[in-house]
Amino acid sequence: MKYILLLLLTSVILCLPQNTYACDVCNIYEYKPYNTSGNYIGFFYHLRKFNGYKHLDQSHNFFGRDPKMHDFEGSGVFLEREQQDYEIYQTVAARMNLRLGNKVNLLLIMPYEFIKIHNETVWSYVDPVNDTTMVLQGQGDLITALDYSINFGKEGNKHTLRPGIAVKWPTGVYNKKNAEGRSFDPEIQPGTGSIDFIFRLNYLKLAKSGFGQMASLNYKVNGPTQQSYKFANSINGQVDLFYQFDLMLERFLVPKIGIYAETSGYNTWNGECDKLTGGSTYLLDLGLDFQVKRFTVQALYQPVLADFRNGKQIGNAGRLNLGLIYAW
């Protein structure tokens, strides 16, 4: 199975043009249960943070930043970045996975989005300008997915391959407006107003020794939104290694480590390419699951390994994913 893992990771790397935008978080977050033969219901929390500018030689920091001042291209205008510009995307999602027969899984994901965009103070000697903060929230887009389980392997080494497809429906809010009655940009709306397709491939290996491997590869094809805006197609992939510590009495502790990568091209608006969108991001997976009988608590922290965003975009600062799952 190491060849399947290698193929998945290689596919991700080879497909990465040096070109991400904030809505890459709209791609599906793959929860990979160890109990592949059962149903589950879960509640998840996802936090994505963006800060720091590469063209200003600023690094990204998930836990905060030090105050800094930057001369804005020597023009007499300064950007005061006491907290720095930042973007915060939070998602609370309910999930239900139902086994249909022995091989088919039906997955439903219903997200609710909280979004905050902050541009720190921009001022000059002559005409100070206050900072700007945009806060919006609303129902995200419903996702329905089907996959087919292919089980194989020798005794003591169980392998499961799950190809599938997901559809993201235009059920979320996509026309939020500010106090002046102007619509926020499509990139930061809770929903998109488009029908999108996600082609999925998941792999899971469970060994009798306690060691295991997980991998996933998703390709998302985005349709046009209601605002004549089209998000670029995107791809993400993930490879994790884990070990199941048997604590007895149906309790397990499962640490994991791995790599996650995602990429997208340029978005378009009314057919014109938006050069301040698109890019590639590589994240480290540091996770821990704690399972007690039918309940599992999951935590996955993803610091940034490398970030290549087109133009003068704000950078990825890391992600945090939490989950509470009940299986039956």
Coordinates of C-alpha atoms in Angstrom, one line a residue, residues 102-215:
N102 CA -22.4 -3.1 2.7
K103 CA -20.4 -0.8 0.4
V104 CA -21.9 2.6 -0.1
N105 CA -21.7 5.6 2.2
L106 CA -23.9 8.7 2.2
L107 CA -22.4 11.8 3.8
L108 CA -24.3 15.0 4.6
I109 CA -22.5 18.2 5.8
M110 CA -24.4 21.3 6.9
P111 CA -22.0 24.2 7.7
Y112 CA -22.6 27.6 9.3
E113 CA -19.9 30.2 8.7
F114 CA -18.5 33.1 10.7
I115 CA -16.2 35.5 8.9
K116 CA -14.1 38.4 10.0
I117 CA -11.8 40.6 7.8
H118 CA -9.7 43.3 9.4
N119 CA -7.5 45.9 7.6
E120 CA -5.3 47.7 10.1
T121 CA -5.0 51.5 10.2
V122 CA -3.7 53.2 7.1
W123 CA -2.6 56.8 7.6
S124 CA -0.5 59.6 6.3
Y125 CA 0.9 62.9 7.7
V126 CA -2.0 64.8 6.0
D127 CA -5.1 62.6 6.0
P128 CA -5.4 59.8 8.6
V129 CA -7.7 56.9 7.7
N130 CA -9.4 54.7 10.2
D131 CA -9.2 50.9 10.2
T132 CA -11.8 48.7 8.5
T133 CA -13.4 45.5 9.9
M134 CA -16.0 43.4 8.1
V135 CA -17.9 40.8 10.1
L136 CA -20.6 38.6 8.6
Q137 CA -22.1 35.2 9.2
G138 CA -24.7 32.9 7.7
Q139 CA -25.6 29.5 6.5
G140 CA -23.0 27.8 4.3
D141 CA -23.6 25.4 1.4
L142 CA -25.0 21.9 2.0
I143 CA -22.7 19.1 0.8
T144 CA -23.9 15.6 -0.1
A145 CA -21.5 12.9 -0.9
L146 CA -21.4 9.2 -1.9
D147 CA -18.5 6.9 -1.9
Y148 CA -17.9 3.2 -2.4
S149 CA -15.8 1.0 0.0
I150 CA -13.3 -1.4 -1.5
N151 CA -11.8 -3.6 1.3
F152 CA -8.8 -5.9 0.8
G153 CA -5.7 -7.1 2.5
K154 CA -4.3 -10.0 4.5
E155 CA -5.1 -10.9 8.1
G156 CA -3.7 -8.2 10.4
N157 CA -3.5 -5.6 7.7
K158 CA -6.9 -4.2 6.5
H159 CA -7.0 -1.8 3.6
T160 CA -10.0 0.3 2.5
L161 CA -10.2 2.4 -0.6
R162 CA -13.1 4.8 -1.0
P163 CA -13.6 6.5 -4.4
G164 CA -16.6 8.9 -4.4
I165 CA -18.2 12.2 -5.5
A166 CA -19.6 15.1 -3.5
V167 CA -22.0 17.9 -4.6
K168 CA -22.0 21.3 -2.9
W169 CA -25.5 22.8 -3.3
P170 CA -26.3 26.6 -3.5
T171 CA -28.2 26.6 -0.2
G172 CA -26.0 29.1 1.7
V173 CA -26.2 32.9 2.0
Y174 CA -24.3 34.6 -0.9
N175 CA -25.7 38.1 -1.0
K176 CA -24.7 39.6 2.4
K177 CA -24.6 43.4 2.3
N178 CA -22.7 46.0 4.4
A179 CA -24.3 49.0 6.2
E180 CA -24.3 51.0 2.9
G181 CA -26.3 48.3 1.1
R182 CA -23.4 47.1 -1.0
S183 CA -22.8 43.3 -1.3
F184 CA -19.6 41.9 0.2
D185 CA -17.2 40.3 -2.3
P186 CA -18.2 36.8 -3.3
E187 CA -14.9 35.5 -1.8
I188 CA -16.0 36.2 1.7
Q189 CA -19.7 35.3 1.5
P190 CA -20.9 32.3 3.7
G191 CA -22.2 30.6 0.6
T192 CA -21.4 30.7 -3.1
G193 CA -24.7 30.4 -5.0
S194 CA -23.1 27.8 -7.3
I195 CA -23.3 24.1 -7.8
D196 CA -19.9 22.5 -7.3
F197 CA -18.6 18.9 -7.7
I198 CA -15.8 17.3 -5.6
F199 CA -14.2 14.1 -6.9
R200 CA -12.8 12.2 -3.9
L201 CA -10.5 9.3 -3.1
N202 CA -9.8 8.2 0.4
Y203 CA -7.5 5.4 1.6
L204 CA -7.2 3.8 5.1
K205 CA -4.8 1.1 6.3
L206 CA -5.3 -0.5 9.7
A207 CA -2.6 -2.9 11.0
K208 CA -2.9 -5.3 13.9
S209 CA 0.2 -3.8 15.4
G210 CA -1.6 -0.5 15.9
F211 CA 0.1 1.5 13.1
G212 CA -2.0 2.9 10.3
Q213 CA -2.0 5.2 7.3
M214 CA -4.6 7.6 5.9
A215 CA -4.6 9.5 2.6

